[in-house]
XYZ file of C-alpha atoms in Angstrom:
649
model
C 40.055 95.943 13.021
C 41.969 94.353 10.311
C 40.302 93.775 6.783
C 38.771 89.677 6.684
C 40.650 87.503 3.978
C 38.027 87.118 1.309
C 36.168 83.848 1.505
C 35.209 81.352 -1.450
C 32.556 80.139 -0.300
C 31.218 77.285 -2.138
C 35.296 76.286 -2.038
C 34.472 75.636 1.540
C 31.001 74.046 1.103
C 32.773 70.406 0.983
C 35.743 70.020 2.658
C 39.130 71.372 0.362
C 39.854 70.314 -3.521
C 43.238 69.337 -4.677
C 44.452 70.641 -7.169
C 42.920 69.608 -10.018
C 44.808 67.301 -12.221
C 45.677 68.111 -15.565
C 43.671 66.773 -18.723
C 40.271 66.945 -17.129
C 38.797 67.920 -20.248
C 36.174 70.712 -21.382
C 33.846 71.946 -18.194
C 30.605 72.693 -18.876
C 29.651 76.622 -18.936
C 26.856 76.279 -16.318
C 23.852 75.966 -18.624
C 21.677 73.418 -19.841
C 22.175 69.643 -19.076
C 25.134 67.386 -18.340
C 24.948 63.701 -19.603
C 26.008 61.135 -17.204
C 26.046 57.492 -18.304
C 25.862 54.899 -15.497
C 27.066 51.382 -15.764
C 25.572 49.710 -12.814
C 27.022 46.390 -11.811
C 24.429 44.067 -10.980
C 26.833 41.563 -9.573
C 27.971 38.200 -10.804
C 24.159 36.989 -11.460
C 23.081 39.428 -14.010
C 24.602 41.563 -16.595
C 25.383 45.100 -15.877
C 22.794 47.828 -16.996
C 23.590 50.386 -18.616
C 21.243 53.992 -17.744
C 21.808 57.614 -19.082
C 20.179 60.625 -17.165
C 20.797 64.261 -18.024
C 20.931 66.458 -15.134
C 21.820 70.329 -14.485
C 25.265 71.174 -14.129
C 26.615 71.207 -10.893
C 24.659 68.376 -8.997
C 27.121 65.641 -7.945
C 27.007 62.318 -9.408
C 25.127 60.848 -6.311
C 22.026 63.050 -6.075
C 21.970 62.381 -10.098
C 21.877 58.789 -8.995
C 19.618 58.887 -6.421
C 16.968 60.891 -8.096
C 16.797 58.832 -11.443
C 16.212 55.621 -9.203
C 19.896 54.452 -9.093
C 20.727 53.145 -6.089
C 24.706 54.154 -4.772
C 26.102 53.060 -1.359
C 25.525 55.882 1.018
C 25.140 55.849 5.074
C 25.587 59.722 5.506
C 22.732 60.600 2.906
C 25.503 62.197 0.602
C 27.474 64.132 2.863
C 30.875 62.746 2.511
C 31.403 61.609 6.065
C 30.447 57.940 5.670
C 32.965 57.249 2.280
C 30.651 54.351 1.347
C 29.454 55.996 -2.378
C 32.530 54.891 -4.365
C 32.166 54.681 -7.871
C 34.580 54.769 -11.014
C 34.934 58.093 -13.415
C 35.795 57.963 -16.659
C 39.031 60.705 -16.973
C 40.550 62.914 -14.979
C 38.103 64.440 -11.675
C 38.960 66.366 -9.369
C 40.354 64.741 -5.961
C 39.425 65.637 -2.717
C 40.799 65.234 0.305
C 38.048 62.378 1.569
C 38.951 60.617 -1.858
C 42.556 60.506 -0.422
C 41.500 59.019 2.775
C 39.490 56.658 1.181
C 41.136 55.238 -2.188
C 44.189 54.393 -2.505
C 47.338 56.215 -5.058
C 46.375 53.651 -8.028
C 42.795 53.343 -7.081
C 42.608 57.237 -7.707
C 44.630 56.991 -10.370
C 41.853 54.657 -11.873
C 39.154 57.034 -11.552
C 37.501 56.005 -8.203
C 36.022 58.934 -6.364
C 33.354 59.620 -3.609
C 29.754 59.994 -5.792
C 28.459 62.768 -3.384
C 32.114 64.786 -3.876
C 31.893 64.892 -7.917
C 30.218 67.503 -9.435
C 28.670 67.083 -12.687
C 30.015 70.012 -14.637
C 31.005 67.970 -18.096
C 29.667 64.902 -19.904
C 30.386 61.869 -17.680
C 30.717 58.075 -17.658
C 30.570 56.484 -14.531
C 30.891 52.556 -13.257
C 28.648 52.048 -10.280
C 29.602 48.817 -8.406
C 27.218 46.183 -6.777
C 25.085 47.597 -4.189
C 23.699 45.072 -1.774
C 19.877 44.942 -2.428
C 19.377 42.118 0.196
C 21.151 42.601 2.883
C 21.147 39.568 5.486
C 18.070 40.005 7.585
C 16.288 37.888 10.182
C 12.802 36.749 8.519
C 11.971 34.641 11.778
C 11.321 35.951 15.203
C 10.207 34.660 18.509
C 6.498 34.716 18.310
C 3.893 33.129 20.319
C 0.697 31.075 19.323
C -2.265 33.075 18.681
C -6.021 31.917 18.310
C -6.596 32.494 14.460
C -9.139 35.416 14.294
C -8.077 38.093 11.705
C -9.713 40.914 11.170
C -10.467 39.573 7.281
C -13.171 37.160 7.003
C -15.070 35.480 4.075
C -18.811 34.630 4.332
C -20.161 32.197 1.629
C -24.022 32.228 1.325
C -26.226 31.390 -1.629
C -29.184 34.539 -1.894
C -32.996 33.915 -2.571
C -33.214 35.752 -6.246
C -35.316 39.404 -5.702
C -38.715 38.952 -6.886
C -41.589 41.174 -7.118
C -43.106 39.848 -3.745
C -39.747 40.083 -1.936
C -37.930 43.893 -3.072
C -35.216 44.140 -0.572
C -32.358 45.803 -1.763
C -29.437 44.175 -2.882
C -27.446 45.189 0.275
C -30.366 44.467 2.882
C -30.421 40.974 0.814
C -26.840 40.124 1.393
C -26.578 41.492 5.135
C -29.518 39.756 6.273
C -27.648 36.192 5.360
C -24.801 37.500 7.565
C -26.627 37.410 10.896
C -23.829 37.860 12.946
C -22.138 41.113 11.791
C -23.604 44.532 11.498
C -22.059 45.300 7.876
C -21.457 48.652 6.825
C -20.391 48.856 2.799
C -18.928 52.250 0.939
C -19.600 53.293 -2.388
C -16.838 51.228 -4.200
C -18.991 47.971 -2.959
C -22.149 49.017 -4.130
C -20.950 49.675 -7.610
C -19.993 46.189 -7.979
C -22.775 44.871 -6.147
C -25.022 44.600 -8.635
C -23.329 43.057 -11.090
C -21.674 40.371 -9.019
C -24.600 39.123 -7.490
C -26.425 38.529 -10.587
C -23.819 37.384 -12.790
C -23.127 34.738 -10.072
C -26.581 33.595 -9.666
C -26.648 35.104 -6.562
C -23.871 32.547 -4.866
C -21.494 34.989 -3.496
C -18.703 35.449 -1.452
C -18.514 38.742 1.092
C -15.122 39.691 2.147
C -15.359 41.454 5.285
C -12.559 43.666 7.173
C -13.815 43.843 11.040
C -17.375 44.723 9.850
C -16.634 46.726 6.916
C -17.581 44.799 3.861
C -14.905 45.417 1.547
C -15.910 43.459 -1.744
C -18.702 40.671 -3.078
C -17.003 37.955 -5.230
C -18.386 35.814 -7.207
C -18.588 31.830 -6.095
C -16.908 30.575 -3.144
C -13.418 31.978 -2.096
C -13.424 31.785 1.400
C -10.227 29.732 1.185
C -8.961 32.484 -0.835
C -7.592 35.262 1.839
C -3.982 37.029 2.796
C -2.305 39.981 4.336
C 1.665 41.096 4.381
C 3.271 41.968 7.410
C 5.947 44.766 7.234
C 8.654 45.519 9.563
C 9.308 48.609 8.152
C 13.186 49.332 9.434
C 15.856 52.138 8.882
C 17.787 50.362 6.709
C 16.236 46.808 6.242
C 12.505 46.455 5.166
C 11.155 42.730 5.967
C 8.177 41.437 4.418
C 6.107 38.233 5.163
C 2.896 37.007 3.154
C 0.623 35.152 4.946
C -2.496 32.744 4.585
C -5.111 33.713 6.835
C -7.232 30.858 6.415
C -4.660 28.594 7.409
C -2.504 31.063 9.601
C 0.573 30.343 7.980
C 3.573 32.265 6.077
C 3.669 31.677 2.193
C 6.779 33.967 1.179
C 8.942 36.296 2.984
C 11.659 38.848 1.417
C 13.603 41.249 2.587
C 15.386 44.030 0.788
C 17.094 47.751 1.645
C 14.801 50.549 2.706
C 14.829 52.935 -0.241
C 14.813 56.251 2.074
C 18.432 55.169 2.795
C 20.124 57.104 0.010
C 18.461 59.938 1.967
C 20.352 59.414 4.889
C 21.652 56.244 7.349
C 19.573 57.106 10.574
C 15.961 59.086 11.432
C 17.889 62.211 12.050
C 19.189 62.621 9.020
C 16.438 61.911 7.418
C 14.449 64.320 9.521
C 17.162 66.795 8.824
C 16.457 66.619 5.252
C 13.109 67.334 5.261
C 13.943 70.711 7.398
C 16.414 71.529 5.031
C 14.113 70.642 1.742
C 10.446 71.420 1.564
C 10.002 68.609 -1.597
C 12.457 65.790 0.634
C 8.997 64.534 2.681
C 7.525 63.681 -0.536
C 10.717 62.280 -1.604
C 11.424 59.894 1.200
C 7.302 59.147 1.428
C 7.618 58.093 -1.824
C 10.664 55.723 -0.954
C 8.907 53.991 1.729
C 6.250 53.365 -0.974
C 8.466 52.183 -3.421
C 10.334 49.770 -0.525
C 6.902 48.556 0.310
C 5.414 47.814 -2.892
C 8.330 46.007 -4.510
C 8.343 43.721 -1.381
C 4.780 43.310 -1.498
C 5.439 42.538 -5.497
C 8.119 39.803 -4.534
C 6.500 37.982 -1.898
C 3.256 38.030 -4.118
C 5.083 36.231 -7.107
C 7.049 34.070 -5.023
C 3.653 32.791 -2.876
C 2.075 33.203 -6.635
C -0.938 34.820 -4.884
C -2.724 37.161 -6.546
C -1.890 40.769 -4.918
C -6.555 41.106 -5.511
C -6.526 38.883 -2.669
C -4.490 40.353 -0.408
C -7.029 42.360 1.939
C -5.097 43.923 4.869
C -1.373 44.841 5.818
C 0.508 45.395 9.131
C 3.200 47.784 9.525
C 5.635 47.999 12.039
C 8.163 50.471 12.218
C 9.624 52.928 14.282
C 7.692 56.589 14.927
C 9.803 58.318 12.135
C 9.563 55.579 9.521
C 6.078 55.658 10.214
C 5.131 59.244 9.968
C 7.602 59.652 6.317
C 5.256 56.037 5.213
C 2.059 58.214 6.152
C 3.395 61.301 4.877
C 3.540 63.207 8.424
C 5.998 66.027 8.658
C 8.553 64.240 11.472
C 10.513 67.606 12.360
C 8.814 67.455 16.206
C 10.727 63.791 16.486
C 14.253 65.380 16.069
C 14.243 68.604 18.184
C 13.117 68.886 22.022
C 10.773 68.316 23.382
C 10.276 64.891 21.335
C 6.839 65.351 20.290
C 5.237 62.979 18.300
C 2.256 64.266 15.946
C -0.141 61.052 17.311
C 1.279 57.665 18.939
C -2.042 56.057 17.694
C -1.742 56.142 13.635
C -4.926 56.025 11.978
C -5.899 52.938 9.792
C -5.669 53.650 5.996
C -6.407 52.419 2.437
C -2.903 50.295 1.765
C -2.742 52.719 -1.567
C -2.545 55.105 0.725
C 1.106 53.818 1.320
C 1.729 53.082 -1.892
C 0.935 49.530 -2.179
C -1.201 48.192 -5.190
C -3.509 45.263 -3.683
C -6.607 44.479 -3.094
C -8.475 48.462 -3.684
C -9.958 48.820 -0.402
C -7.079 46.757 1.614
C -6.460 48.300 4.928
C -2.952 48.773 6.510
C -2.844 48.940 10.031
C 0.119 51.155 11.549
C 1.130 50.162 15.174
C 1.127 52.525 17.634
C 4.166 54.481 19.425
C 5.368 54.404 22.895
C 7.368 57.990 22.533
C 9.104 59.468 19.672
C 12.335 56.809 20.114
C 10.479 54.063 21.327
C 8.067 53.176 18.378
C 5.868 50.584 16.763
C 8.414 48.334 15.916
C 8.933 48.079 19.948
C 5.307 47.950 20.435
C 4.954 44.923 18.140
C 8.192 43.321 19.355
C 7.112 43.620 23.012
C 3.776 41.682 21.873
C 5.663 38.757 20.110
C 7.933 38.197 22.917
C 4.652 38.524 25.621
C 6.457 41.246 27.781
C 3.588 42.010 29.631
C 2.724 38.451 30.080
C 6.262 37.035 31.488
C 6.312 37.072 35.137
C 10.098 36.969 34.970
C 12.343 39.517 34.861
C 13.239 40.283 31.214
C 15.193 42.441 29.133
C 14.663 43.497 25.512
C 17.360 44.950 23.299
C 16.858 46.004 19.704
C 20.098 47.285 18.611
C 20.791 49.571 15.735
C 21.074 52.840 14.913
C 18.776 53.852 17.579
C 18.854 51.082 20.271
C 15.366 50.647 21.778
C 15.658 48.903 25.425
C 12.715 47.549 27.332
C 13.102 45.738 30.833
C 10.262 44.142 32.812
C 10.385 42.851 36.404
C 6.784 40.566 35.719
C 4.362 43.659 36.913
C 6.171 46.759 35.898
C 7.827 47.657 32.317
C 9.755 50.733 31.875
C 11.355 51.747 28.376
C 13.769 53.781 27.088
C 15.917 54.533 24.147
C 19.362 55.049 23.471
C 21.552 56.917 20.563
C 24.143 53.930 19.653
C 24.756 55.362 15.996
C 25.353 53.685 12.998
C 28.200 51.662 13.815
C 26.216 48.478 14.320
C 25.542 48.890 10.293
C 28.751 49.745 9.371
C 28.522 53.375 9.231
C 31.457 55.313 10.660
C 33.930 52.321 10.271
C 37.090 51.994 8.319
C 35.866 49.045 6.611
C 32.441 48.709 7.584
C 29.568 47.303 5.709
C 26.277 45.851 6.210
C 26.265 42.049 6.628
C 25.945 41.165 2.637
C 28.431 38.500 0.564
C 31.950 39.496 1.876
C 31.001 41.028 4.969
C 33.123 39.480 8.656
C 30.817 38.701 10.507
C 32.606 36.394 13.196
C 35.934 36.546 14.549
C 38.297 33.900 16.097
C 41.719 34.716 17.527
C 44.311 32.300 18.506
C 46.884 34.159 20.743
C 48.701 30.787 20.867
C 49.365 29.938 17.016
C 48.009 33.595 15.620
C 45.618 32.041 13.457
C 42.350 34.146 12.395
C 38.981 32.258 11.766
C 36.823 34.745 9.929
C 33.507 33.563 9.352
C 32.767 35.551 6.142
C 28.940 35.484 4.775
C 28.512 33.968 1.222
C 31.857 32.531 2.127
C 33.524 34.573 -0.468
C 36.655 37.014 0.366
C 36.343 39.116 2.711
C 35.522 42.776 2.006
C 34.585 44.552 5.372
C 33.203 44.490 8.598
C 29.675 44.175 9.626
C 28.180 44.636 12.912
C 28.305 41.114 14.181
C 32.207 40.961 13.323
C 33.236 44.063 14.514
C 31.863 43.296 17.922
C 33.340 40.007 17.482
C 36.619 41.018 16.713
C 36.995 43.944 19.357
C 35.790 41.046 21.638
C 38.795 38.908 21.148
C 41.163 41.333 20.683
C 39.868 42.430 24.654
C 40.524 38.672 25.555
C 43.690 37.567 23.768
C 45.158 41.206 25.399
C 45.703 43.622 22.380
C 42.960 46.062 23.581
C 43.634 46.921 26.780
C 40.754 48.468 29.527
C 40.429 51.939 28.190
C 39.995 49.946 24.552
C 43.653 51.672 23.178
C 45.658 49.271 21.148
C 48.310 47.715 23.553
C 52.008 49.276 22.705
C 53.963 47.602 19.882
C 56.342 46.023 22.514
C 54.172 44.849 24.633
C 52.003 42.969 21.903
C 55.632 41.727 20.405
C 56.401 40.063 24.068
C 53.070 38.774 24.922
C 51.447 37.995 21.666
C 54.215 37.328 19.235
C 51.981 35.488 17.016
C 49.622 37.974 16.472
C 51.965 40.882 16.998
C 52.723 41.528 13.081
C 49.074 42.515 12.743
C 49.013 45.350 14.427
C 50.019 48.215 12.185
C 49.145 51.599 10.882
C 47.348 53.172 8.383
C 48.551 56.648 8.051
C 48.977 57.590 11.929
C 46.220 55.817 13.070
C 46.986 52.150 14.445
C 45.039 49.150 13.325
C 44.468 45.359 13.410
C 44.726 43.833 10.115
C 42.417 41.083 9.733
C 42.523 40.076 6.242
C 45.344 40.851 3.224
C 44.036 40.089 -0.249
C 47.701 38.719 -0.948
C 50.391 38.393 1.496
C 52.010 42.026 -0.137
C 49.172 43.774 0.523
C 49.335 47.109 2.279
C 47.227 47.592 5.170
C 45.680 49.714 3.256
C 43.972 47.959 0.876
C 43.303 45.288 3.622
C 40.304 44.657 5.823
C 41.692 45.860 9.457
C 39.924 47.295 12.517
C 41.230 50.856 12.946
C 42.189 52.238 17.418
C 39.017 55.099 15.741
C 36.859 51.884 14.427
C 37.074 50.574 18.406
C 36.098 54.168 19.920
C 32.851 54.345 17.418
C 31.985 50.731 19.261
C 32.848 52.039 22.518
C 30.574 54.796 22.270
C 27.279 52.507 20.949
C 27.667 50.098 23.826
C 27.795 52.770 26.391
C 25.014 54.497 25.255
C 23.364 50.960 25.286
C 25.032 49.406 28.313
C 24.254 52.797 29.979
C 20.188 53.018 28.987
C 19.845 49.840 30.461
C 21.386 50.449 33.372
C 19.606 53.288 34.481
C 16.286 50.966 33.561
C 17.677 48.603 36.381
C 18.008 51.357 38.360
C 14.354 52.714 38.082
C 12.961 49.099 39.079
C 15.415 48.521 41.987
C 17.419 45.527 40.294
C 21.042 44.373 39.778
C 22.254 42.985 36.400
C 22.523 39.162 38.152
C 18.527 39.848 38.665
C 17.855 39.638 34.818
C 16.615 36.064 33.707
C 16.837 36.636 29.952
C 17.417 39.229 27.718
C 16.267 39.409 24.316
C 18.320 40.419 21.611
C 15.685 41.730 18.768
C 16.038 42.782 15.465
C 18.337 41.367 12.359
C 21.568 42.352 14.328
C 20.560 41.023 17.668
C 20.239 37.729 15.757
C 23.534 36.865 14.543
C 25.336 38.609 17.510
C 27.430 36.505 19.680
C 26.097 36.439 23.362
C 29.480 35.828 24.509
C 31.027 38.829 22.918
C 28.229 41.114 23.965
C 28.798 39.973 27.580
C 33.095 40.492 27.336
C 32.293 43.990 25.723
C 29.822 44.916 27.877
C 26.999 45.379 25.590
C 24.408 43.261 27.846
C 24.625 42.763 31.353
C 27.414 40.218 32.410
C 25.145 37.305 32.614
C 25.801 33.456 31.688
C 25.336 33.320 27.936
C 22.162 30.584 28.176
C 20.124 33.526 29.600
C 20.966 35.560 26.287
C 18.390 34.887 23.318
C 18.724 35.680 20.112
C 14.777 36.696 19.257
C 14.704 37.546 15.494
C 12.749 39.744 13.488
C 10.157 40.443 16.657
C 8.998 43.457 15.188
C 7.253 41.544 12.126
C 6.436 39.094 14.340
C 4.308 40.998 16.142
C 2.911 42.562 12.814
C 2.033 39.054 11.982
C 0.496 38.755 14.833
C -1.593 41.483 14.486
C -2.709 40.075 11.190
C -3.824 36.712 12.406
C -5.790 38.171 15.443
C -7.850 40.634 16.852
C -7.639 40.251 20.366
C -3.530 40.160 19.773
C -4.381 43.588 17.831
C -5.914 44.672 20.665
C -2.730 43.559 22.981
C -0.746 46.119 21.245
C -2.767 49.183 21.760
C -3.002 48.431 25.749
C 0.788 48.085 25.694
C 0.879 51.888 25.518
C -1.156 51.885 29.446
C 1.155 49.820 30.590
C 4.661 50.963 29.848
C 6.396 53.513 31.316
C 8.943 55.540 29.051
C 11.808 57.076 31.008
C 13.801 60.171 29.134
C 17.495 59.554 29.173
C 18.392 63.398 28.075
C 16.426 63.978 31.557
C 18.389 61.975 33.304
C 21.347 64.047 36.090
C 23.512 60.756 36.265
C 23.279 59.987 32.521
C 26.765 61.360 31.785
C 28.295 59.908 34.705
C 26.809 56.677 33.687
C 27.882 56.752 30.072
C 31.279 57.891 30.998
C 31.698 54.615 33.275
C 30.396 52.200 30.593
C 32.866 53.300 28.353
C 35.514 50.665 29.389
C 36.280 47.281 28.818
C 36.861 44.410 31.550
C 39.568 42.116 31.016
């Protein structure tokens, strides 16, 4: 047998270095501490900041990011696949062969390089540019009116003093004025107890939580009560504030989950806490970090004191819940699917990080199946799912697209792998919808003129989900995607679309749609085009949509014309054009009236949750009465998918 080549191989652990170019300067021997300084660009509101972190040789510029609490672009949790981490390096680095694809000669020649590619082996100064912090987000979903009954409750009552012919304890004194609960209190109460009570002349306020009594105030403050509702998402974390005496929102913000550094989707974040023992303390920790800085904002925004926020809702899918809780999610992402419980327990909100109220509660909604989680749960209860007699479809696109579909008796579920192309991820010129991001497309075939519909109305500087289905929309209608979704031949588009013809180009080999040239001498390089790879990466999220709710129809006996709405859920789903989901195939070919956009459903329903009991109590029965069918189980799933694929023109 003939002798093996010898192998270098950390050479090979990222994919090939160029030559390195001359002038780098002095590398570091391999022992003690680099320096990198970090000019972060906070964008055109606020200086830049300037932060210096010493780190061991050899980690790359990203993870030094990332764990000093400096936040870098990332979808692919530092693997070099998604070519989102750009930042600027001071002298000469190293160039690989992703850098290549991704910058262009004079960009490179400027020091721009992939964060998760450089290695921190010398002294280095690097300019990090604006990182969108608040990414566009629905805050409003389709809710329903709910009898105001929250769990919190204040009871105002002014005691008889103790005296030496009445001895009941301090507790028995205060629980026999609240006649109609049977009040249990913990030790944190009765150390305050005491001292309340008597410093208030006995005029108190108990704050109850179901029939826990969780605090004695001082005077009357039963106007005085709130909870935040999370919908605790992938990428987006959406939080609302909300008066429970009066039932109504005070502040809502919404900002990027902080486990997102770790990785785009729930598999690779699962991934990383198989491959790192410390990661599941890492990303809980992130989750507490989102959740408390959210709670922060809305707080100082409502200016409500965080003391009087007594309970929180959180919604979110099973694997954002179990890395919130702490819960090793490794059973989620390998067969059989197993989640640890589908019924999280009720905690302290500490216990998630969040710094309120010190006993407030946070209720965790419960899970369907692994893929089908509480966010679902709580959507399906804001839109009534099990309370529509008409024949419904629910759709929460992203990453991992979670499809419900009721006939009025029966609901089945399911969920389907779309990938991150809906975010951005694994597009040319993807990006989340933030300033600069296309998010609708208009093509005239007549006059070639392009309306982009940019939000922030600034230049345009990528793709989000909304435009790229947009734009692969009307490129299937004007006739420059054919069926298959290739790029029609140069020819052809010069004879039919002559207008629009000089658009299509290439980058490198690969063929693309130019959409937007910073100046008219632009290269389509350094343009903002829709590559013939950018269409496939859609083609392959709406199947695996288009296909999970196919086979739902299936299971219940129906035909697409038998759907009388379908829902669209989740930030995406809201600024998605019906009519391009129906041309593309991403919802059943229906007329657009019978497509709604329903918002932020999943903190609706966590809302909900918040402002009553018996809707509280809705959600756990959901779990009885839907049926969750296993698309990896499924004979004709490939067949299916396979079909879906196409376009119809």
């Amino acid at each position: 047998m003939a002798e093996l080549p010898e192998v270098d191989l950390d050479a090979l652990r990222r994919e090939g270095l160029l030559p390195t170019p001359e002038g780098e300067g002095t590398q570091h021997d391999g022992t003690g501490r680099v320096d990198i300084a970090f000019t972060v660009d906070a964008g055109p509101e606020a200086p830049p900041t300037k932060r210096s972190v010493r780190v061991p040789p050899g980690v790359t510029v990203f993870d030094s990011a990332s764990w000093n609490g400096i936040a870098i672009d990332s979808t692919c949790g530092g693997h070099g696949t998604c070519h989102k981490c750009k930042v600027r390096v001071e002298g000469q680095s190293p160039i690989t062969r992703h850098d290549v694809r991704t910058f262009t000669p004079d960009q490179i020649a400027e020091g721009w390089r992939l964060a998760c590619l450089v290695k921190a082996t010398r002294d280095l100064q690097v300019d990090v540019p604006p990182l969108t912090t608040r990414p566009k987000a629905a805050t409003v979903g389709v809710g329903r009116q709910v009898i105001l009954r929250p769990a919190v409750q204040k009871r105002y009552v002014e005691l008889d003093e103790p005296t030496l012919a009445d001895q009941r304890s301090d507790l028995v004194r205060l629980t026999d004025a609240i006649t109609d609960l049977e009040l249990t209190a913990d030790l944190s109460v009765l150390r305050r107890l005491a001292t309340v009570l008597r410093q208030a002349d006995f005029k108190v306020t108990a704050v109850v939580v179901d029939e826990a009594l969780v605090d004695v105030e001082p005077g009357d403050t039963t106007d005085v009560r709130h909870a935040i509702a999370f919908d605790l998402g992938t990428t987006t974390v959406v939080a609302t504030l909300l008066d429970l005496a009066t039932g109504t929102p005070v502040a809502v913000a919404s900002m990027l989950n902080k486990q997102q550094p770790f990785g785009a989707d729930v598999i690779t974040r699962i991934s990383a806490t198989m491959m790192d023992e410390g990661m599941l303390d890492k990303l809980r920790a992130a989750a507490g970090d989102t959740l408390s800085d959210l709670a922060d904002q809305v707080c100082r925004e409502g200016r409500v004191d965080p003391r009087t926020v007594y309970e929180v809702a959180v919604a979110g899918n099973a694997t954002m819940t179990a890395l919130a809780l702490g819960i090793d999610p490794e059973p989620l992402g390998v067969a059989p699917f197993v989640m640890s419980t589908a019924h999280p327990p009720t905690v302290l909100a500490s216990d998630v990080g969040l710094d309120l109220h010190p006993r407030a509660r946070a209720v965790l909604f419960p899970a369907l199946g692994a893929y089908v989680g509480g966010d679902i749960v709580a959507g399906m209860l804001a839109t009534g799912m099990d309370r529509d007699k008409r024949t419904r479809l629910f759709i929460d696109v992203g990453t991992n697209c979670e499809i419900v579909l009721s006939d009025g008796d029966t609901i089945v579920s399911t969920a389907a792998p779309a990938g991150p192309a809906f975010e951005g991820g694994a597009i040319r010129c993807g990006m989340r919808a933030a300033d600069g991001a296309i998010e609708t497309v208009g093509l005239d075939g007549a006059s070639g003129d392009v309306a982009l519909g940019v939000i922030g109305d600034v230049e345009p500087r990528g793709l989000c989900g909304s435009g790229l289905v947009d734009v692969v929309s009307e490129l299937v209608r004007v006739g420059l995607l054919d069926a298959t979704g290739r790029f029609v031949p140069d020819e052809d588009a010069a004879t039919a679309l002559p207008a629009l013809a000089d658009r299509l180009t290439r980058v490198g080999e690969e063929r693309v749609f130019v959409l937007h040239q910073p100046s008219p001498d632009s290269p389509p390089e350094e343009s903002v085009y829709l590559s013939q790879r950018d269409v496939r990466e859609l083609q392959f999220a709406k199947a695996a949509i288009s296909t999970g709710w196919s086979l739902l129809l299936s299971e219940l006996g129906l035909e697409q014309r038998d759907v009388q709405q379908v829902l669209l859920a989740g930030s995406f789903g809201s600024y998605l054009s019906p009519a391009a989901a129906v041309r593309i195939g991403l919802v059943p070919k229906l007329p657009v009236l019978r497509i709604v956009a329903a918002g932020n459903v999943a903190g609706e329903g966590a809302k909900m949750a918040l402002l009553s009991v018996r809707e509280r109590a809705g959600a756990a029965a959901l779990l009885e009465e839907v049926t969750y069918v296993e698309l990896s189980d499924r004979p004709d799933f490939n067949d299916r998918f396979v079909e879906q694929l196409g376009f119809s023109t």
